[in-house]
CSV table of C-alpha atoms and ligand atoms in Angstrom, one decimal:
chain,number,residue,atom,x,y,z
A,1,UNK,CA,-9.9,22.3,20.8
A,2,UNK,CA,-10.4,21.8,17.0
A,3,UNK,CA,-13.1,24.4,16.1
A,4,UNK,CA,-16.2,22.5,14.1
A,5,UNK,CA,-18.1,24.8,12.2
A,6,UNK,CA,-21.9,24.0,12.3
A,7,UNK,CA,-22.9,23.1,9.2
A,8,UNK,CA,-26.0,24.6,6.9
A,9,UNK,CA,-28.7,22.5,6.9
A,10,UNK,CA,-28.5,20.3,3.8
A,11,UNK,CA,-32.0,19.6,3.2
A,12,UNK,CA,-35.4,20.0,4.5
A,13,UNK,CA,-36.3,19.1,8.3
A,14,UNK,CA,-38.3,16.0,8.5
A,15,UNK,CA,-35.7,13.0,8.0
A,16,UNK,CA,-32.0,13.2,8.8
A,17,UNK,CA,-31.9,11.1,6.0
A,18,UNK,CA,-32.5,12.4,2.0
A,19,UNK,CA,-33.3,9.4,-0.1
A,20,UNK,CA,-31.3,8.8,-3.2
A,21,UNK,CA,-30.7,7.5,-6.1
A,22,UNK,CA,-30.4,3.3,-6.4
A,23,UNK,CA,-26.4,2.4,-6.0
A,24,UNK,CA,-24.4,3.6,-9.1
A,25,UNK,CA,-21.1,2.4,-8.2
A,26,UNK,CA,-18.0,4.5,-9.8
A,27,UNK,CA,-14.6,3.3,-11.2
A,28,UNK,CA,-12.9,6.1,-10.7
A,29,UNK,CA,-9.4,6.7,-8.7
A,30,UNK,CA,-8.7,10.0,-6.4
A,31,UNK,CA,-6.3,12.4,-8.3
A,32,UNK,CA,-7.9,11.7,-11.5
A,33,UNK,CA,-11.2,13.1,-10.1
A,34,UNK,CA,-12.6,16.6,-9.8
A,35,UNK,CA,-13.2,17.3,-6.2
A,36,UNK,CA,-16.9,17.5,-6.6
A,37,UNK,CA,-16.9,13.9,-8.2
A,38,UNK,CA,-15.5,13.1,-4.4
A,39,UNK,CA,-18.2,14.9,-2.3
A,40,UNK,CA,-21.4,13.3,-4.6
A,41,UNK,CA,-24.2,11.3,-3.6
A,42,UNK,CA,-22.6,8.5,-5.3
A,43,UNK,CA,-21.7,5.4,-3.7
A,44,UNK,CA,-18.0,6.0,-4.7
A,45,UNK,CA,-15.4,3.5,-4.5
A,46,UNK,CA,-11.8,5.6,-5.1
A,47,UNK,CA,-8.3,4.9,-4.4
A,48,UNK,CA,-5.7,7.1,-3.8
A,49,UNK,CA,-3.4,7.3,-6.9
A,50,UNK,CA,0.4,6.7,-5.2
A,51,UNK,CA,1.7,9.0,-7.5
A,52,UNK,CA,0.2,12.3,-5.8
A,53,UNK,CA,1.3,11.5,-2.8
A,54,UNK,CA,4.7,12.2,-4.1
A,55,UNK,CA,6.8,14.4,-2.1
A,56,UNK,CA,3.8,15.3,0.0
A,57,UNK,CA,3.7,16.2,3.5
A,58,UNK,CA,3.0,13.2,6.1
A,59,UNK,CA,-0.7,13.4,6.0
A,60,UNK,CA,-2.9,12.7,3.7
A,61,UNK,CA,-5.1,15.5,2.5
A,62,UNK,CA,-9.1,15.2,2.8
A,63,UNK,CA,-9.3,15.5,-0.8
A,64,UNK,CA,-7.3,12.7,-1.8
A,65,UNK,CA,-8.0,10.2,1.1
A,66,UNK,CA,-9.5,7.4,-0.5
A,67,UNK,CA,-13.3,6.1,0.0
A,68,UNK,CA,-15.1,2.9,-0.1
A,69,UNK,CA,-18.9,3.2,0.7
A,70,UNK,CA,-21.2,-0.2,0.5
A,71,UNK,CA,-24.4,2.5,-0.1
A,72,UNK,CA,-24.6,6.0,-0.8
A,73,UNK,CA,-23.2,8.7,1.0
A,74,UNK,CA,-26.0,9.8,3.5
A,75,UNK,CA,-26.7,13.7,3.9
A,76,UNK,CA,-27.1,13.9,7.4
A,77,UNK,CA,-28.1,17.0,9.4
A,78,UNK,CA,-26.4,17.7,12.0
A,79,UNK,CA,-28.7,19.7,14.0
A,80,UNK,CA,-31.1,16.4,13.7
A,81,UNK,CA,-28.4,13.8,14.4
A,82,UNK,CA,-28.3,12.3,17.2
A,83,UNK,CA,-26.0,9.3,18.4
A,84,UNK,CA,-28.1,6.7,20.4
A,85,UNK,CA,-25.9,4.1,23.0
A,86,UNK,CA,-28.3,1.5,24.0
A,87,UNK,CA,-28.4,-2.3,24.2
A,88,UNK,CA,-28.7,-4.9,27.3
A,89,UNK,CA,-24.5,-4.0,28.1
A,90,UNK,CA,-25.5,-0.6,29.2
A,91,UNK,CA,-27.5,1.2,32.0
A,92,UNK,CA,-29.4,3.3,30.4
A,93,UNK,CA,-30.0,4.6,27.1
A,94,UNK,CA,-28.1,7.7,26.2
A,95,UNK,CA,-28.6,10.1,23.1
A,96,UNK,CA,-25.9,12.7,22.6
A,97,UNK,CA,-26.8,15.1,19.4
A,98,UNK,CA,-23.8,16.9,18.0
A,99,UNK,CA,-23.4,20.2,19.8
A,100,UNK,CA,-23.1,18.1,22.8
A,101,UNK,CA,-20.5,15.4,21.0
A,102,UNK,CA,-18.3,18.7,20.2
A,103,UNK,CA,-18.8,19.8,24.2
A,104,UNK,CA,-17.5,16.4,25.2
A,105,UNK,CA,-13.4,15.9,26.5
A,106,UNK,CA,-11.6,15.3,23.0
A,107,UNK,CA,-8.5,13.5,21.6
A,108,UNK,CA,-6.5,13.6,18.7
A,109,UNK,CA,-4.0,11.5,17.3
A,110,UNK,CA,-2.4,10.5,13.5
A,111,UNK,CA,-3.2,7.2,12.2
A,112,UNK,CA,-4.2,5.2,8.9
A,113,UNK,CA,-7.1,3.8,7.7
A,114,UNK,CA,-7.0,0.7,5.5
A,115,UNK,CA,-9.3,-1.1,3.8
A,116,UNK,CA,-9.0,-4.7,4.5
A,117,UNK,CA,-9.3,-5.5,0.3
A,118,UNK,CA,-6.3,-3.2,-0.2
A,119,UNK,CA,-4.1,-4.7,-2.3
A,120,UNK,CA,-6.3,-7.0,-3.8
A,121,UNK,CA,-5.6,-6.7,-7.5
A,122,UNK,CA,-2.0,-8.1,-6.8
A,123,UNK,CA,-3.7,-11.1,-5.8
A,124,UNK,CA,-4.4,-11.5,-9.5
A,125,UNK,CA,-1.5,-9.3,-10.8
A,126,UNK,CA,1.3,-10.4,-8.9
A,127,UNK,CA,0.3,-14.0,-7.5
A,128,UNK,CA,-1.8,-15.1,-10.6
A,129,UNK,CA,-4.9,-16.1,-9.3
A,130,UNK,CA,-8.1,-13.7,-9.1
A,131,UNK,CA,-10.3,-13.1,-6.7
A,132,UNK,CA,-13.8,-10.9,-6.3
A,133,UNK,CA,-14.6,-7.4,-5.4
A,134,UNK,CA,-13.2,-4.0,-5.7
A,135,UNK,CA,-10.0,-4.2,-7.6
A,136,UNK,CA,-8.0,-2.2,-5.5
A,137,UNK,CA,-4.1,-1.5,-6.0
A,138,UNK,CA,-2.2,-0.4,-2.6
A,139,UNK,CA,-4.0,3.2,-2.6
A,140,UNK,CA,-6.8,1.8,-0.1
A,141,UNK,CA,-5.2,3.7,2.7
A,142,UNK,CA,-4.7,7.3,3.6
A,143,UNK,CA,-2.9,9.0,6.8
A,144,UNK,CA,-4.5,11.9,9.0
A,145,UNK,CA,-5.0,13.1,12.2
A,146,UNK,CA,-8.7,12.5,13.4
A,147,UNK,CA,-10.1,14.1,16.4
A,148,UNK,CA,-13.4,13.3,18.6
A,149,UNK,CA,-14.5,11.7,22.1
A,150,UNK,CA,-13.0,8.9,23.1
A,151,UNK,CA,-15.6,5.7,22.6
A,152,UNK,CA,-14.7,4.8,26.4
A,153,UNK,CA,-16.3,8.5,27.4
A,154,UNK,CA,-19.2,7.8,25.6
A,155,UNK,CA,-19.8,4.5,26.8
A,156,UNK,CA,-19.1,5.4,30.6
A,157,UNK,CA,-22.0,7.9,30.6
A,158,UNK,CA,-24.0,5.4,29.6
A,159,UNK,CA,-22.8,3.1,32.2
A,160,UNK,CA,-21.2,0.2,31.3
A,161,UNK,CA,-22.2,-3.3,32.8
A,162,UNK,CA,-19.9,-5.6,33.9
A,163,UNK,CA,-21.6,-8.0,32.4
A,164,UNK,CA,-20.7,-6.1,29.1
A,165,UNK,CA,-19.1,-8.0,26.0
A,166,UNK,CA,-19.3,-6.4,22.5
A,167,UNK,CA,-19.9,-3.0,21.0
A,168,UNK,CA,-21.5,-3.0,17.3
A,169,UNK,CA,-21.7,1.1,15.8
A,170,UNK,CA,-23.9,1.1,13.3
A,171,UNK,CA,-24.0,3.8,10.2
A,172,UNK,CA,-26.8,5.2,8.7
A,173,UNK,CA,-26.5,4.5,5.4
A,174,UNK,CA,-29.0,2.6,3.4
A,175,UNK,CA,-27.0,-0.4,4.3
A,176,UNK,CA,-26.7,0.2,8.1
A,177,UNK,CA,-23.0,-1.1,7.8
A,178,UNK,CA,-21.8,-2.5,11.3
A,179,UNK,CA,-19.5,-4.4,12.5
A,180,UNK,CA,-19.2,-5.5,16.6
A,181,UNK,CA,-15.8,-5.4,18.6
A,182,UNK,CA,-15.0,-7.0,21.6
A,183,UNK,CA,-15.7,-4.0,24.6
A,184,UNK,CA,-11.9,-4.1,25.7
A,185,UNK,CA,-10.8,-2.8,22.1
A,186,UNK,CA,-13.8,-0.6,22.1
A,187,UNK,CA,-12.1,0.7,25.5
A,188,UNK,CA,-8.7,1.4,24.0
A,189,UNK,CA,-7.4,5.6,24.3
A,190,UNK,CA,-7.0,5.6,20.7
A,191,UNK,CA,-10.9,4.3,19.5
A,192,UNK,CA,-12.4,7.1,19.2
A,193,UNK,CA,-16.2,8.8,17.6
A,194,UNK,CA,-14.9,11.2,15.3
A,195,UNK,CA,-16.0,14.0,14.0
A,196,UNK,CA,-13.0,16.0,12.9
A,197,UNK,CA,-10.4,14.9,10.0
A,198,UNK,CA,-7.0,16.8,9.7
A,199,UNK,CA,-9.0,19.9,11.9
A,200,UNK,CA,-11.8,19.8,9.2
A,201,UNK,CA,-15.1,19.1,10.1
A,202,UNK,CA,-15.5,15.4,8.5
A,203,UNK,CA,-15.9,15.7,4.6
A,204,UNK,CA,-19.1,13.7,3.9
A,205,UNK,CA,-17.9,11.2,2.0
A,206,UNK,CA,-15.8,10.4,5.0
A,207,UNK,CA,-18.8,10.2,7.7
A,208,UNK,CA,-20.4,13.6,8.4
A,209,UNK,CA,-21.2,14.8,11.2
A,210,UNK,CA,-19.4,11.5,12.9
A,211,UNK,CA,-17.7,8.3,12.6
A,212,UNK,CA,-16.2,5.7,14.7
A,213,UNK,CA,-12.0,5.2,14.0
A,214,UNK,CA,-10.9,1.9,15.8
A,215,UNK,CA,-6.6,2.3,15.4
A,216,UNK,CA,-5.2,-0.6,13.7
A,217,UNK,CA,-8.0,-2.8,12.9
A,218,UNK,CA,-9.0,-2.9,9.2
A,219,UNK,CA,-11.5,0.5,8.4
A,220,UNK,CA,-14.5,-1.8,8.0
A,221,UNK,CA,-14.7,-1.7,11.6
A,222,UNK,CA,-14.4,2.5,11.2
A,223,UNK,CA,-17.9,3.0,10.7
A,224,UNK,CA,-19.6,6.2,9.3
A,225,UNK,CA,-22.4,8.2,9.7
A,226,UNK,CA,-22.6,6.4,13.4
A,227,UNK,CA,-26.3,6.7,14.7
A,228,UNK,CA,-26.4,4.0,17.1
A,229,UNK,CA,-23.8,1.9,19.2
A,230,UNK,CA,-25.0,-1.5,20.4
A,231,UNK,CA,-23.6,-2.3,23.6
A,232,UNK,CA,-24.2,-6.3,24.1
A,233,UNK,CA,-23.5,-9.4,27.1
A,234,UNK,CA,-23.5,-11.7,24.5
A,235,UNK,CA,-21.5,-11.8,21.2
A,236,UNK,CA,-22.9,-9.8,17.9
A,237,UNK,CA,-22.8,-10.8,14.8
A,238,UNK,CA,-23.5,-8.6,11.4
A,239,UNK,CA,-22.9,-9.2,7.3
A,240,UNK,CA,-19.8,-7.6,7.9
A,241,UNK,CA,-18.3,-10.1,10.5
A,242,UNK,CA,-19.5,-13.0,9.2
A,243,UNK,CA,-19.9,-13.2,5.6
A,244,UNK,CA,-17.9,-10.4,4.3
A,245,UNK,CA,-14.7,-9.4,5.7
A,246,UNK,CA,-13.1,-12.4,6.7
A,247,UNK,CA,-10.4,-14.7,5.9
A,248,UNK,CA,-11.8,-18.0,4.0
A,249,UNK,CA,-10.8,-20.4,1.9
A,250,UNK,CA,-7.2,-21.2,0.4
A,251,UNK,CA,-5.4,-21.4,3.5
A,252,UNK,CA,-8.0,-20.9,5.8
A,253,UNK,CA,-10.1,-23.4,4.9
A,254,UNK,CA,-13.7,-23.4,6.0
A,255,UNK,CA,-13.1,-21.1,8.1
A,256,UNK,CA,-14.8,-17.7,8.5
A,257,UNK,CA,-12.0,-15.6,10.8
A,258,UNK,CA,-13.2,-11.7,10.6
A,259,UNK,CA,-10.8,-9.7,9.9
A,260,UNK,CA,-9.9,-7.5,12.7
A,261,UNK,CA,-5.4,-6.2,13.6
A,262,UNK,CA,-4.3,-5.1,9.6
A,263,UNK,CA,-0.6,-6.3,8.8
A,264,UNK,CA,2.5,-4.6,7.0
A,265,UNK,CA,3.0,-2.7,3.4
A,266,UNK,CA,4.9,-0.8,1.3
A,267,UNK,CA,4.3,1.3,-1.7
A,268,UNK,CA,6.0,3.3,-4.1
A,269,UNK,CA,5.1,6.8,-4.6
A,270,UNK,CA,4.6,6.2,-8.9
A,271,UNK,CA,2.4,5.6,-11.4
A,272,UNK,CA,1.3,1.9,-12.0
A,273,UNK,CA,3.3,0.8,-14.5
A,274,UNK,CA,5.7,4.2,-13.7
A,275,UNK,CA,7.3,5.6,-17.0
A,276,UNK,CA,10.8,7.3,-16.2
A,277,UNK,CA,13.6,9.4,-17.9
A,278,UNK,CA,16.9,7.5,-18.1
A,279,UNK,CA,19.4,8.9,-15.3
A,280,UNK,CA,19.3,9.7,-11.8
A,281,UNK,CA,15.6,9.8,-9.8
A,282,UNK,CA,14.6,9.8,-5.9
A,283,UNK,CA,11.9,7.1,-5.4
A,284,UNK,CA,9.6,7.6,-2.9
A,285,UNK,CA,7.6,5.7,-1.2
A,286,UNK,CA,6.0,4.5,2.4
A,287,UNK,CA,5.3,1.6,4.6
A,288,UNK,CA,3.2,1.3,7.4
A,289,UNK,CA,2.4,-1.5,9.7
A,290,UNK,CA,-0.6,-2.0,12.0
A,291,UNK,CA,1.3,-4.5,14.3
A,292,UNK,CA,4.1,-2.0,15.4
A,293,UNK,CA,6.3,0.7,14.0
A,294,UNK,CA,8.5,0.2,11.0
A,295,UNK,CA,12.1,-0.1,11.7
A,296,UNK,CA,13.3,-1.1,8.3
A,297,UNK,CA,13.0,-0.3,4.9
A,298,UNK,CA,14.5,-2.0,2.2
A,299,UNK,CA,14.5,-1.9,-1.9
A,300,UNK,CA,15.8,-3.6,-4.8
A,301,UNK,CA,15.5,-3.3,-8.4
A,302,UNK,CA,15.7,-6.2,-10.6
A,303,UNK,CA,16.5,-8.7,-8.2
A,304,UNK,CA,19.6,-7.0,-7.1
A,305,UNK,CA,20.5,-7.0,-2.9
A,306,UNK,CA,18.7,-5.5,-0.8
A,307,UNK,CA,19.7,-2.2,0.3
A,308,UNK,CA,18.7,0.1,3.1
A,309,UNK,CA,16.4,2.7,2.2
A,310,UNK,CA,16.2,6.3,4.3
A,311,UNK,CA,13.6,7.1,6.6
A,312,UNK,CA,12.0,10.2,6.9
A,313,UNK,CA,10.5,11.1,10.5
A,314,UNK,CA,7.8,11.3,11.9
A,315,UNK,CA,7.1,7.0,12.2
A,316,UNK,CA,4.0,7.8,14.3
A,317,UNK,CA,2.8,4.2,15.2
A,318,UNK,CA,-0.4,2.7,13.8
A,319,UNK,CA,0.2,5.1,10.9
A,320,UNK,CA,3.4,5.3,8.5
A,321,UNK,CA,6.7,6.5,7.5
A,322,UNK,CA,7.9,7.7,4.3
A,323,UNK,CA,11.3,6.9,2.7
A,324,UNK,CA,13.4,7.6,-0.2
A,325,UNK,CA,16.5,6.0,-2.0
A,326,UNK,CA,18.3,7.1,-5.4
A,327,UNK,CA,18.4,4.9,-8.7
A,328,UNK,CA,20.2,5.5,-11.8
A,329,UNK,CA,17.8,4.2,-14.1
A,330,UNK,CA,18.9,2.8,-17.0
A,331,UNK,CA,16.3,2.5,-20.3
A,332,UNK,CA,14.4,-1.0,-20.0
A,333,UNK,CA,11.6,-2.7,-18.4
A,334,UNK,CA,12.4,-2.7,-14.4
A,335,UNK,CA,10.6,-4.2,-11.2
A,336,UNK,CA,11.5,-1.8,-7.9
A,337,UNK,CA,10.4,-3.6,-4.5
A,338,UNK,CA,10.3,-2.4,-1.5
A,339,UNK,CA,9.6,-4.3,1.5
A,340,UNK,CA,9.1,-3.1,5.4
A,341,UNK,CA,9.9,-4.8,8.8
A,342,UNK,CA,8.2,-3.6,12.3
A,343,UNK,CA,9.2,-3.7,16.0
A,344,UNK,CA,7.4,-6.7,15.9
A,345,UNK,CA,9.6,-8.7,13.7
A,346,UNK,CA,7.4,-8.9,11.1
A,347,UNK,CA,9.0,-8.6,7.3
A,348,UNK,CA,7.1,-8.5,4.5
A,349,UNK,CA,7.0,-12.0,2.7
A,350,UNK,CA,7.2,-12.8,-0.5
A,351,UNK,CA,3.9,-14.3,-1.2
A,352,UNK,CA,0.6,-13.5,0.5
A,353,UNK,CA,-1.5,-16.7,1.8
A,354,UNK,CA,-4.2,-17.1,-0.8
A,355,UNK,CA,-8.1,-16.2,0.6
A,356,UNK,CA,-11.2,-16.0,-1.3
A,357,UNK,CA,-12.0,-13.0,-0.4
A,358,UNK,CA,-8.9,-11.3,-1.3
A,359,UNK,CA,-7.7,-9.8,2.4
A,360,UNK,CA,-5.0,-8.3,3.8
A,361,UNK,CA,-2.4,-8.8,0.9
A,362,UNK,CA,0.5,-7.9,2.5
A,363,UNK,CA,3.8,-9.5,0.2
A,364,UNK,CA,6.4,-7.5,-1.4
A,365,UNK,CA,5.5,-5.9,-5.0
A,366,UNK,CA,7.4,-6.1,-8.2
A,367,UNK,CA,6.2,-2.4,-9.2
A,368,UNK,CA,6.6,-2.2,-13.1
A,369,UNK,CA,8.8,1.0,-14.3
A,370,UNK,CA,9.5,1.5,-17.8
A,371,UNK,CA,12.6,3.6,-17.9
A,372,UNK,CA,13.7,5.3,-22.1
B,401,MTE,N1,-21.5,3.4,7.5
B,401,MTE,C1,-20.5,2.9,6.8
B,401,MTE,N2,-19.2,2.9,7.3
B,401,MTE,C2,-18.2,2.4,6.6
B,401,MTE,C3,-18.3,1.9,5.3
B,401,MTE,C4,-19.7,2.0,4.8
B,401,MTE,O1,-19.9,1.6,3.6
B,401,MTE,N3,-20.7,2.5,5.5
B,401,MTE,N4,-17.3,1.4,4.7
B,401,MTE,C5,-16.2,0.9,5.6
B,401,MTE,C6,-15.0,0.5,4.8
B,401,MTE,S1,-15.1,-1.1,4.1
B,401,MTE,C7,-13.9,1.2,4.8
B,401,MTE,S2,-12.5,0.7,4.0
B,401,MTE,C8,-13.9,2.6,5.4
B,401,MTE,C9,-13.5,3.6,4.4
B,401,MTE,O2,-13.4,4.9,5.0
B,401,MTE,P1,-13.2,6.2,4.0
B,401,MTE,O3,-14.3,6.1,2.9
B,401,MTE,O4,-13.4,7.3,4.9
B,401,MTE,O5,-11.8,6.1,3.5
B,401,MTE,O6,-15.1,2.9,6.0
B,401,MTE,C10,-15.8,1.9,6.6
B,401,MTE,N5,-17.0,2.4,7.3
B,402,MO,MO1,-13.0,-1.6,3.4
């Protein structure tokens, strides 16, 4: 069992919440950041810069995993927190503080988190046509291994209807971000209130003293800080399903499809544009795919073939797998793409179907390297 070291307390007794300061919103990406810029009060919005996750391990570490809060980050308590599962879907009401979360039978397993919006500058940089929010590259996503209590435990000692339909956490952060999921996904082994991230208690920023993690579904449905879990026989709705977060217009239309399952990327492990020494270099990079587990990656620079590029194990599914292939570079302006195909049969394509929201860009990349 992951050991969880109880926490100081982080402010006085009285709320579990400390008020603070009005959203300040900061531009700033992880790896250029000092690591007490990542742990702030701020509502921080950071990427992960591709270029330090160069010829690192699989995982990502806690300190570079990016973040994207919609309010502050809450100090929570945990001596005062308490998890409450309640709602018409349920028997009874059940409150589980987080001694007793720690007590409960645990799981762990490796998988990503990705923002549904990552990618979404190359909406603008690569397709040529803009659209809102935050301007992220491809370093909306991070790797580790998270452990907690499967949501299915929780639920069951609450008693689950039959009658049940959707389950809505819900964060406490100024916001109280939530989002609801059908109760069969909720059900799944690898959904799971977390409160551990690569064997660290959760960083703060990342949802101290627990979050939810739903594998394979964009993070939005991930929520943090959890203090309540809506258990519902009718369908839920939130901002967050209906509004934000879902596919509309270009190619959808008028329609308002949340997003939910995340699709297929790749990225290279370099700078954005990358500057290079002429002669030989390893690129690195990784894909990952939410929809199965990558079979196939591929590059080509300058519109040349593709070739085959080598895999490096582990390719745990729902999370990604690095890879590798040499280039004589040559001095001149270059555009390196990689693209990834699944079990599934997906293959990255080369243009991403327009939405106004800017979701789940998932096309190949012309990645600009200037090589002299
Ligand atoms: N309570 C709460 N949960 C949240 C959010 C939030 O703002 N508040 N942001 C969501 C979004 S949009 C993403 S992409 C992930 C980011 O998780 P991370 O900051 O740990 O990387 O958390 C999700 N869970
Ligand atoms: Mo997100």
């Amino acid at each position: 069992m992951t050991q969880v070291p109880q926490r100081p307390a982080l402010y006085a007794p009285g709320s579990i919440l400390k008020p603070l300061p009005p959203e300040q919103f900061v531009d700033l990406r992880v790896g250029e950041a000092s690591p007490d810029d990542l742990t702030g009060d701020l509502a921080l919005n950071a990427e992960t810069r591709w270029e330090a996750m160069a010829g690192r391990d699989y995982l990502t570490p806690n300190e570079l995993f990016y973040v994207r809060n919609h309010a502050p980050t809450p100090r929570i308590e945990p001596s005062r927190w308490r998890l409450r599962v309640e709602g018409p879907g349920v028997k009874r009401t059940l409150e589980i503080g987080y001694d007793e979360l720690l007590r409960l039978p645990e799981t762990s397993f490796v998988r990503a988190l990705e923002c549904a919006g990552n990618g979404r500058a190359l909406f603008e940089e690569v397709q040529g046509r803009a659209t809102p929010g935050t301007p992220w590259r491809l370093g909306a996503i991070g790797v580790a291994e998270w452990t907690g209590v499967p949501l299915r435990e929780i639920l069951e000692r609450a008693g689950i209807k039959a009658s049940a339909q959707e389950v809505m956490p819900e964060g406490l952060d100024a916001v109280r971000m939530r989002r609801p999921m059908p109760l069969e996904k909720a059900l799944e082994e690898d959904v799971i209130v977390a409160y551990a991230m690569n064997g660290e208690p959760l960083p703060q920023d990342h949802g101290f003293p627990a979050r939810v993690i739903v594998s394979r579904w964009a993070a939005v449905a991930s929520v943090k800080w959890v203090g309540r879990i809506h258990v519902s026989e009718t369908p839920l709705s939130s901002p967050w399903n209906t509004d934000k977060y879902v596919l509309t217009g270009g190619g959808f239309g008028a329609g308002r499809i949340p997003v939910e399952a995340q699709g297929l990327k790749s990225a290279l492990e370099l700078p954005w544009p990358a500057r290079l020494r002429r002669g030989r270099h390893t690129i690195g990079g990784r894909s990952w795919s939410a929809q199965g587990v990558i079979t196939r990656v591929e590059y080509s620079v300058d519109g040349e073939p593709w070739r085959a590029a080598r895999l490096v194990e582990p390719n745990v599914p729902g999370a990604w797998v690095r890879w590798s292939f040499g280039w004589d570079a040559r001095t001149g302006r270059h555009d390196v793409r990689a693209r990834a195909m699944d079990t599934a049969g997906n293959v990255q394509p080369d243009e991403t179907p327009f939405n106004d929201l800017g979701y789940l860009y998932g096309a190949v990349v012309g990645h600009p390297v200037w090589v002299r």
